[in-house]
Coordinates of C-alpha atoms and ligand atoms in Angstrom, one line a residue:
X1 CA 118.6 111.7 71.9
X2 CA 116.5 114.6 72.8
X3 CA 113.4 114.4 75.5
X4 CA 110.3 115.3 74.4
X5 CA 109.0 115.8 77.5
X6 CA 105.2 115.7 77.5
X7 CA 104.2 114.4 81.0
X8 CA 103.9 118.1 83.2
X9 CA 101.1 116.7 84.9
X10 CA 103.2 114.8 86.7
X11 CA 106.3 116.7 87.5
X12 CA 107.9 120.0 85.8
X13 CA 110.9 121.1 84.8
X14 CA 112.5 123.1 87.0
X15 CA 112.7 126.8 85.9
X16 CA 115.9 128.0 85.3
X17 CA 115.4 131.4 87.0
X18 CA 113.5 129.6 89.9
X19 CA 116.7 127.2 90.3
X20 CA 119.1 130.9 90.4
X21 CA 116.7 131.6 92.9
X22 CA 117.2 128.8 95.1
X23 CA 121.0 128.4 94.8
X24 CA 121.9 131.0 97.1
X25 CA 120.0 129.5 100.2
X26 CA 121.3 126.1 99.7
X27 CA 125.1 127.2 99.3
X28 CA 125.2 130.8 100.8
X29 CA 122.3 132.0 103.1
X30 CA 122.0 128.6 105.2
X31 CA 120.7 130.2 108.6
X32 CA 117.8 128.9 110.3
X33 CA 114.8 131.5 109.8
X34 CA 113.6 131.1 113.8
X35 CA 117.1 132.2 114.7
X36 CA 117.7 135.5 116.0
X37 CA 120.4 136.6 114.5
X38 CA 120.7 138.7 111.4
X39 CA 122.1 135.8 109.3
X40 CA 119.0 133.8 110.4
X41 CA 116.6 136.9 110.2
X42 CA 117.6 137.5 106.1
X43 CA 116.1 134.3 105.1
X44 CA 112.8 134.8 107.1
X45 CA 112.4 137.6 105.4
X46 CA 113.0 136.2 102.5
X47 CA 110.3 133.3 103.4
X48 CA 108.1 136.4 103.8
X49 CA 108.4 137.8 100.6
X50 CA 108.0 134.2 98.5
X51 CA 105.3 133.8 100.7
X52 CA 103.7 137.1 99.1
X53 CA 104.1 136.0 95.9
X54 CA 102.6 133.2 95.8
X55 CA 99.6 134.7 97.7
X56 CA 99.7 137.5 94.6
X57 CA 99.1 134.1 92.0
X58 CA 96.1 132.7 93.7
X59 CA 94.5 136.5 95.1
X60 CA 94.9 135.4 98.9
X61 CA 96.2 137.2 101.9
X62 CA 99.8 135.9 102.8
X63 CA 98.8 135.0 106.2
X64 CA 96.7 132.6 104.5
X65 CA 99.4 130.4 103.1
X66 CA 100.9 127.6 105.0
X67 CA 104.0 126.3 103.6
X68 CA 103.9 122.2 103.5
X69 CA 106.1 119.5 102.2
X70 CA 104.2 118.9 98.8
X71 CA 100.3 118.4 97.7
X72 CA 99.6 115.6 99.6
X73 CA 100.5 116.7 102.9
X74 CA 98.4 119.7 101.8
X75 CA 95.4 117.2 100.9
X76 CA 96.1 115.4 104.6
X77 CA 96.3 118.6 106.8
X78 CA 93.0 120.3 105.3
X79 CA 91.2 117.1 105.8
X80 CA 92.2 115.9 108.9
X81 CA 91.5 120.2 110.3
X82 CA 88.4 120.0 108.5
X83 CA 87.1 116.9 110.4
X84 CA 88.8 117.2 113.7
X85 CA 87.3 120.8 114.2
X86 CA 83.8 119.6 113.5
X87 CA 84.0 116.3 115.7
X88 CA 81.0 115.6 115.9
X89 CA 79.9 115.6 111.8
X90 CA 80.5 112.4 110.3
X91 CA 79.5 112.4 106.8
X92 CA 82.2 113.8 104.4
X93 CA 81.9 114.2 100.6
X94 CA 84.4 113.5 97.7
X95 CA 84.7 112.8 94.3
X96 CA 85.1 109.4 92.3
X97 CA 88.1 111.0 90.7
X98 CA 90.3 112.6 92.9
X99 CA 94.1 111.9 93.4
X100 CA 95.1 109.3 95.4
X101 CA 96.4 111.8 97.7
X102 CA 92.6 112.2 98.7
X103 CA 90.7 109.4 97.8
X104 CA 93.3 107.1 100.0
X105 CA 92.9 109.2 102.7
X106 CA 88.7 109.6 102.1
X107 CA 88.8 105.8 102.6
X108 CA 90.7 104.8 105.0
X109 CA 88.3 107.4 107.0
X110 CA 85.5 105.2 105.2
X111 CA 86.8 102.6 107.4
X112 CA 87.1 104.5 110.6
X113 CA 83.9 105.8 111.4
X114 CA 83.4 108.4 108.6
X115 CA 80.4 107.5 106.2
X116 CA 81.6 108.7 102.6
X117 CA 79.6 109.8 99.4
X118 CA 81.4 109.1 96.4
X119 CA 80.2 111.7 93.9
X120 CA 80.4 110.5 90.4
X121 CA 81.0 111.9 86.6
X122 CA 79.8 111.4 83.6
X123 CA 81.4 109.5 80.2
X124 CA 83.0 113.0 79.5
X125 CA 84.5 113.2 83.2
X126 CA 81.9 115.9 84.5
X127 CA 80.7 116.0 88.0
X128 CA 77.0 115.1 88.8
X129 CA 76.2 118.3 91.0
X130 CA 72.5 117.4 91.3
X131 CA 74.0 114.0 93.3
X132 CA 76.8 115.9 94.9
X133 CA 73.9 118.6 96.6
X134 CA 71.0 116.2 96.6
X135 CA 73.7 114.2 99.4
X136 CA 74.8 117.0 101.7
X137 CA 73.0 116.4 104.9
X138 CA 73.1 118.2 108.8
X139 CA 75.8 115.7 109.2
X140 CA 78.1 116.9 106.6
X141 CA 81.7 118.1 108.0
X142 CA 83.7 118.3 104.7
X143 CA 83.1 118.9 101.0
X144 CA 86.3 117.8 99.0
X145 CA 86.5 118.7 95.2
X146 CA 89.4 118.8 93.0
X147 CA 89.9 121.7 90.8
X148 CA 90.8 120.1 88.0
X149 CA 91.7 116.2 87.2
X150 CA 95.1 115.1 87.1
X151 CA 94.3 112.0 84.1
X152 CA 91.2 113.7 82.0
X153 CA 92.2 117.5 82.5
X154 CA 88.2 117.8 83.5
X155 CA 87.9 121.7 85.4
X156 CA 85.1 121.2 87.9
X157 CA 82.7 124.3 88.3
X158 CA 84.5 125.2 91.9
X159 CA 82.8 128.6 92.1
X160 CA 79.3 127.3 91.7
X161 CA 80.1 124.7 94.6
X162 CA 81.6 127.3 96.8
X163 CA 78.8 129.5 96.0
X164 CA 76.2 126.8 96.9
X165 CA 77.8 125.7 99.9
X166 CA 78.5 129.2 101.4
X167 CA 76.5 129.6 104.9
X168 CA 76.0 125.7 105.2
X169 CA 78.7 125.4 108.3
X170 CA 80.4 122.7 105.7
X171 CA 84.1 123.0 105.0
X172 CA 84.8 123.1 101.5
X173 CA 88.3 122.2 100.3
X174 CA 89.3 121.9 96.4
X175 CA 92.3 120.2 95.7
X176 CA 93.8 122.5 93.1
X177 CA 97.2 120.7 92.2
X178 CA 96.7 120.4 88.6
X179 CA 94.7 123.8 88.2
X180 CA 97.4 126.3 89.9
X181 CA 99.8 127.8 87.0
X182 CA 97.2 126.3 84.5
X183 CA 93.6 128.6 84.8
X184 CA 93.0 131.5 87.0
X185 CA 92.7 130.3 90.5
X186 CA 91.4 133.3 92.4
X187 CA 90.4 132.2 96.3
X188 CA 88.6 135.8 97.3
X189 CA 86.7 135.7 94.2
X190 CA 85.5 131.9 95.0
X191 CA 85.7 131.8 98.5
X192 CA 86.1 128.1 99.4
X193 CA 87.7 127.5 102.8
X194 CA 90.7 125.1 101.6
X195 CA 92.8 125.0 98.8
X196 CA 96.0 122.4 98.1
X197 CA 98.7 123.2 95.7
X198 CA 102.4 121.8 94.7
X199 CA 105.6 123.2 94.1
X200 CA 106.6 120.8 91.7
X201 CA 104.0 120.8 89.1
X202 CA 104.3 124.2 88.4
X203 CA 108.3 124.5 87.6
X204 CA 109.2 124.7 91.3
X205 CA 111.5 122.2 92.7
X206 CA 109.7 118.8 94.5
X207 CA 109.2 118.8 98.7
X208 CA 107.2 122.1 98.5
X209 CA 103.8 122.6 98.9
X210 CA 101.0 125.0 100.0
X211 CA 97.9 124.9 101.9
X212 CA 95.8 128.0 101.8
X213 CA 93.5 129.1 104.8
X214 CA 91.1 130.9 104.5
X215 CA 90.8 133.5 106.9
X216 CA 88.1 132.7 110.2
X217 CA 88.6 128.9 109.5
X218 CA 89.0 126.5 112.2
X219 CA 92.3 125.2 111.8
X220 CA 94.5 122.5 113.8
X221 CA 98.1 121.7 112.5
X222 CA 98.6 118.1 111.0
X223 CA 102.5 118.4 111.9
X224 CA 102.9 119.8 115.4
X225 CA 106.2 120.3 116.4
X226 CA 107.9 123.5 116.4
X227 CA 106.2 127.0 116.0
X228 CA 106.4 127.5 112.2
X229 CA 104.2 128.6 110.3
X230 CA 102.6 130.6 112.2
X231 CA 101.7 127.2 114.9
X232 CA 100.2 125.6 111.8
X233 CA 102.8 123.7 110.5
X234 CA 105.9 122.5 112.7
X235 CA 109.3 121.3 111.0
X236 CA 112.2 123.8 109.9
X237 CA 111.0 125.6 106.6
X238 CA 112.5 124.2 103.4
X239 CA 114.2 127.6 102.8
X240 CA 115.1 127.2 99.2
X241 CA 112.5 125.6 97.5
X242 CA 110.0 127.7 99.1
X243 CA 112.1 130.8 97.6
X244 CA 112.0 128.8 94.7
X245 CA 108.5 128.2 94.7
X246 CA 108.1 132.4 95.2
X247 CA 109.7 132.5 91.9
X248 CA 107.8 129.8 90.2
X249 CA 104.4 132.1 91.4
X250 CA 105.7 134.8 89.4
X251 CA 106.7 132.7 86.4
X252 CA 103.5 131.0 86.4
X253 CA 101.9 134.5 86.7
X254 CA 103.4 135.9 83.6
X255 CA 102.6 132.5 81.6
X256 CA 98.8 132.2 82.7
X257 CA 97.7 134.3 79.2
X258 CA 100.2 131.5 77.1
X259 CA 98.8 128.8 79.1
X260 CA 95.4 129.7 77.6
X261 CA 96.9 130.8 73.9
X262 CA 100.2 129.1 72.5
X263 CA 99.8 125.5 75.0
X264 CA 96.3 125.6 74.4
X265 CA 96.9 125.5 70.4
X266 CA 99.6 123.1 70.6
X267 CA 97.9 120.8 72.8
X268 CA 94.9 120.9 70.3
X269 CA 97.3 120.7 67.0
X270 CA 98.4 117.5 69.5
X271 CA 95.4 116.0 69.7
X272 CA 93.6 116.9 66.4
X273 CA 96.9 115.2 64.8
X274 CA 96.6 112.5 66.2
X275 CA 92.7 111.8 66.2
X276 CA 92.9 112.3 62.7
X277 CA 95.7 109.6 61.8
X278 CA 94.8 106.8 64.0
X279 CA 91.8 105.3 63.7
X280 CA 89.9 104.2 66.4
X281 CA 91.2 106.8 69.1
X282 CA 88.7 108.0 71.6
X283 CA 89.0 111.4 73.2
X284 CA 88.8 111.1 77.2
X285 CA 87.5 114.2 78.8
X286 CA 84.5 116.6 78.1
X287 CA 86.5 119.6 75.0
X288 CA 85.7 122.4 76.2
X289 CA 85.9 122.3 79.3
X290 CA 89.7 121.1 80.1
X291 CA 92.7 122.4 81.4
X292 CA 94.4 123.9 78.2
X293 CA 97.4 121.4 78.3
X294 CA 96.3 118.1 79.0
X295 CA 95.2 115.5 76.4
X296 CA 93.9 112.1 77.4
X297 CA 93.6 110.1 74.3
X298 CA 92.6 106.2 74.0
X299 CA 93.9 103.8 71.6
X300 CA 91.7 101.2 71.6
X301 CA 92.9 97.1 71.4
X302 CA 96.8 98.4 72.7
X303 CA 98.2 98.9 75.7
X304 CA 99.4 101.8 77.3
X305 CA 102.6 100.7 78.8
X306 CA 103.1 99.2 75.6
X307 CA 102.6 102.7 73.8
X308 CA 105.0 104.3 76.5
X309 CA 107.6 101.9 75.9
X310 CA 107.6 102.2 72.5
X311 CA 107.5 106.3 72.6
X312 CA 110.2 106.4 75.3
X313 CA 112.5 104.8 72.5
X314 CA 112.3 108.0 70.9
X315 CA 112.5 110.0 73.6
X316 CA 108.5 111.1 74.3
X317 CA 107.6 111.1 78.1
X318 CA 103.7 110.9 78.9
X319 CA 101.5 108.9 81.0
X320 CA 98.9 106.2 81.0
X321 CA 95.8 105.5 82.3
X322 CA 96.8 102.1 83.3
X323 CA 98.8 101.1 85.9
X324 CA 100.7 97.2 86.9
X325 CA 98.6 96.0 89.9
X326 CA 99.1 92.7 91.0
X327 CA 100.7 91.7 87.8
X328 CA 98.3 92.6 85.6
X329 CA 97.6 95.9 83.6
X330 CA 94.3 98.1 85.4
X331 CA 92.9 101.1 84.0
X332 CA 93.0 103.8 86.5
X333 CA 89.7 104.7 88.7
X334 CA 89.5 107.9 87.3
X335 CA 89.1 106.4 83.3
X336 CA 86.5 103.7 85.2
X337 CA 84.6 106.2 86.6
X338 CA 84.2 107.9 83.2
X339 CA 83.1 104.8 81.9
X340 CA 85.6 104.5 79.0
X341 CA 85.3 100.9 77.3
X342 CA 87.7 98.8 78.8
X343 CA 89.0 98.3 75.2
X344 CA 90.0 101.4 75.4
X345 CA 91.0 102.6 78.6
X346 CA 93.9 99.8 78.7
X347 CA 95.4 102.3 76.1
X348 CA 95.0 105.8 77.3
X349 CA 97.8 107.7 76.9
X350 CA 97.8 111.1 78.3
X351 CA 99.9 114.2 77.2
X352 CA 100.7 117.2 79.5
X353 CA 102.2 120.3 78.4
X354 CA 104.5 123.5 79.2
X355 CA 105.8 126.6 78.5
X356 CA 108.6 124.5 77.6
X357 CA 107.2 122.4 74.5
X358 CA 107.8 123.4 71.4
X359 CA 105.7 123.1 68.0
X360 CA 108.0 121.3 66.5
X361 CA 108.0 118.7 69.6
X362 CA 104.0 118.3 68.8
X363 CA 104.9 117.4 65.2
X364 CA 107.5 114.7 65.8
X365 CA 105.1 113.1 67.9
X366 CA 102.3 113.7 65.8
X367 CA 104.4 111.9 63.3
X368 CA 105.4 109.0 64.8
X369 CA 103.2 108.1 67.2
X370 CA 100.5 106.5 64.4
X371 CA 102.8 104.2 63.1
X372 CA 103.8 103.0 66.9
X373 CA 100.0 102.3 67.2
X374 CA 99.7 100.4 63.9
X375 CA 102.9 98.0 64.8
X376 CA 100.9 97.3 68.1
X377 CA 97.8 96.8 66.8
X378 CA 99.4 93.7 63.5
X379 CA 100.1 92.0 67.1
X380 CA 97.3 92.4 68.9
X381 CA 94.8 89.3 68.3
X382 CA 91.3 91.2 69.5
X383 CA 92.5 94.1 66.5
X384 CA 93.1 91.0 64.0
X385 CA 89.8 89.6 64.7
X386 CA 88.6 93.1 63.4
X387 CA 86.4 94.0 66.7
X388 CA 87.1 97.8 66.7
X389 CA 84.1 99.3 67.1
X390 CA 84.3 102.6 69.2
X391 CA 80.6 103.7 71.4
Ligands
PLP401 N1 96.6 116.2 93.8 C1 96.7 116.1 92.4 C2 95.5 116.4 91.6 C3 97.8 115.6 91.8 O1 97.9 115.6 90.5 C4 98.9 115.3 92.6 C5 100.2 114.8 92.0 O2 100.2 114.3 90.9 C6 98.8 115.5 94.0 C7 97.6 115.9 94.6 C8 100.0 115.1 94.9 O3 100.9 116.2 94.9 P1 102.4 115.9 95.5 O4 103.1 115.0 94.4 O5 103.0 117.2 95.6 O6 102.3 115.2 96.8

């Protein structure tokens, strides 16, 4: 059987070229970059140059880039800088909807001596700015805002809060995992402070991740060990997937225009497909202004894992917006926050895609997806006694 794989948003496929890329310095090149000899010195140089390409993808300077192990430890160091060089600030600011990468984090500081706005979206997944500005105060040490959601797709207006918050001696970091690879991410343009990103959702292999830093600000390492990284970031450098991750820069470059053209119209044949065959299907995510492969689509009266089981016996991969906590099925705080019914967000499915999909993937599922939701529905006893009403 084939996999349709339609879940990007949560891992990639790693590219073929970034994989040639990487073999060499896991069989051939093994030296240690700090070393001094020659054998050593070839793969810090070769550090060097991934490190410049994937500076070139999001318009920053390469000393700016801090290799880490993946997004969250990205999330964790910017934070934990962010407070610890303004100890005396105790008021940070977040979003309702960010990854658990940050929200976990934003709360367990709720609980140790941080006070913590929650700033909240509308139905469509949009931030409220006026509550987001309306709560900055003198006290305010950190401003963290995601780029773009993982579940929704939602792209929050970054540049109008780095513009806004310019000159206010507030850090601002944007967790851009999602965005990177997907929309232009240009840093000198925007100017925030902080910026996350992830190998692995953008074709590079997983256990690479980046934190960018923007020149001037303060800055202490959340790993201190060794003198990597420029003092930022102890721990011997994961030498291939970082030169894998160089590579996945440049692919990810050349496939920005697609992202916007060829994924953008198969992830809308995607969704128009299957809005238009099965009834009672809610749309999760304000249109226009989403990342151009990510579909978040509620069926109401099923259930998602349900939906995924049924799907994965034809080979489709996705996601839902529902997750087994404590043995029963919760929809996910990001489709709360957005208010979707709860009808409905027990059966949110979302769908991802890459350069990898193909049209032809789009129709299979577009084809068999409705009847999966009809057999569901014949068993589900709210859909029998016909309450199907969608606000
Ligand atoms: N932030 C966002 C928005 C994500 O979607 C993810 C992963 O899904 C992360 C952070 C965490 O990244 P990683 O898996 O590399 O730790």
């Amino acid at each position: 059987m084939d996999i349709i794989y339609m879940d990007n948003n949560a891992t990639t496929r790693v590219a073929p070229e970034v994989l040639d890329a990487m073999l060499p310095y896991l069989k051939d090149f093994y030296g240690n970059a700090s070393s001094m000899h020659s054998f050593g010195g070839l793969v810090g140089r070769e550090i060097a140059a991934a490190r410049e390409k994937i500076a070139a993808l999001i318009n920053a300077d390469p000393d700016e880039i801090i290799f880490t192990s993946c997004g969250t430890e990205s999330d964790s160091t910017a934070i934990n800088a962010a407070i610890r060089s303004n100890p005396r600030k105790k008021h940070i600011l977040t979003t309702r909807v960010e990854h658990p990468a940050v929200k976990n984090l934003y709360e367990y500081l709720a609980q140790n001596g941080y006070r913590v706005t929650w700033v909240p979206v509308d139905k469509e997944g949009t931030l409220d700015l006026n509550y987001l500005f309306s709560h900055l105060t003198e006290d305010t040490a950190l401003v963290s805002v995601m780029w773009a959601n993982n579940e929704s797709g939602v792209v929050f207006p970054i540049d109008e809060l780095a513009e806004k918050l310019r000159g206010k001696g507030i850090v601002f970091h944007s967790d851009a995992v999602q965005a990177v690879g997907k929309v232009p991410v240009d840093v000198k343009r925007i100017g925030l402070d902080m910026m996350s990103l992830s190998g692995h959702k953008i074709h590079a292999s997983k256990g690479v991740g980046v934190l960018y830093v923007k020149k001037g600000t303060k800055f202490s390492p959340f790993m201190i060990g060794g003198h990597q990284e420029k003092n930022r970031r102890g721990g011997t450098e994961n030498v291939a997937s970082i030169i894998g991750l160089g590579q996945a820069s440049e692919l990810a470059m050349d496939h920005l225009e697609e992202m916007d053209t060829r994924i953008r119209a198969m992830r809308d044949r995607l969704e128009i497909g299957l809005m238009q065959n099965i009834p009672n299907a809610l749309l999760n995510g304000k249109k226009d202004s989403r990342l151009p492969n990510t579909t978040n689509i509620s069926f109401e009266y099923v259930e998602g894992e349900a939906i995924l089981l049924m799907m994965d016996q034809l080979g489709i991969c996705a996601s839902s917006g529902s997750a087994c906590t404590s043995g029963s099925l919760e929809p996910s705080h990001v489709l709360r926050a957005m208010g979707v019914p709860f009808t409905a967000a027990h059966g949110s499915i979302r769908f991802s895609l890459s350069t990898y999909n193909t049209e032809k993937e789009v129709d299979f599922v577009v084809e068999n997806l409705p009847p999966i939701i009809e057999r569901l529905r014949t068993m589900s006893p709210f859909w029998k006694a016909g309450a199907c009403s969608l606000q």
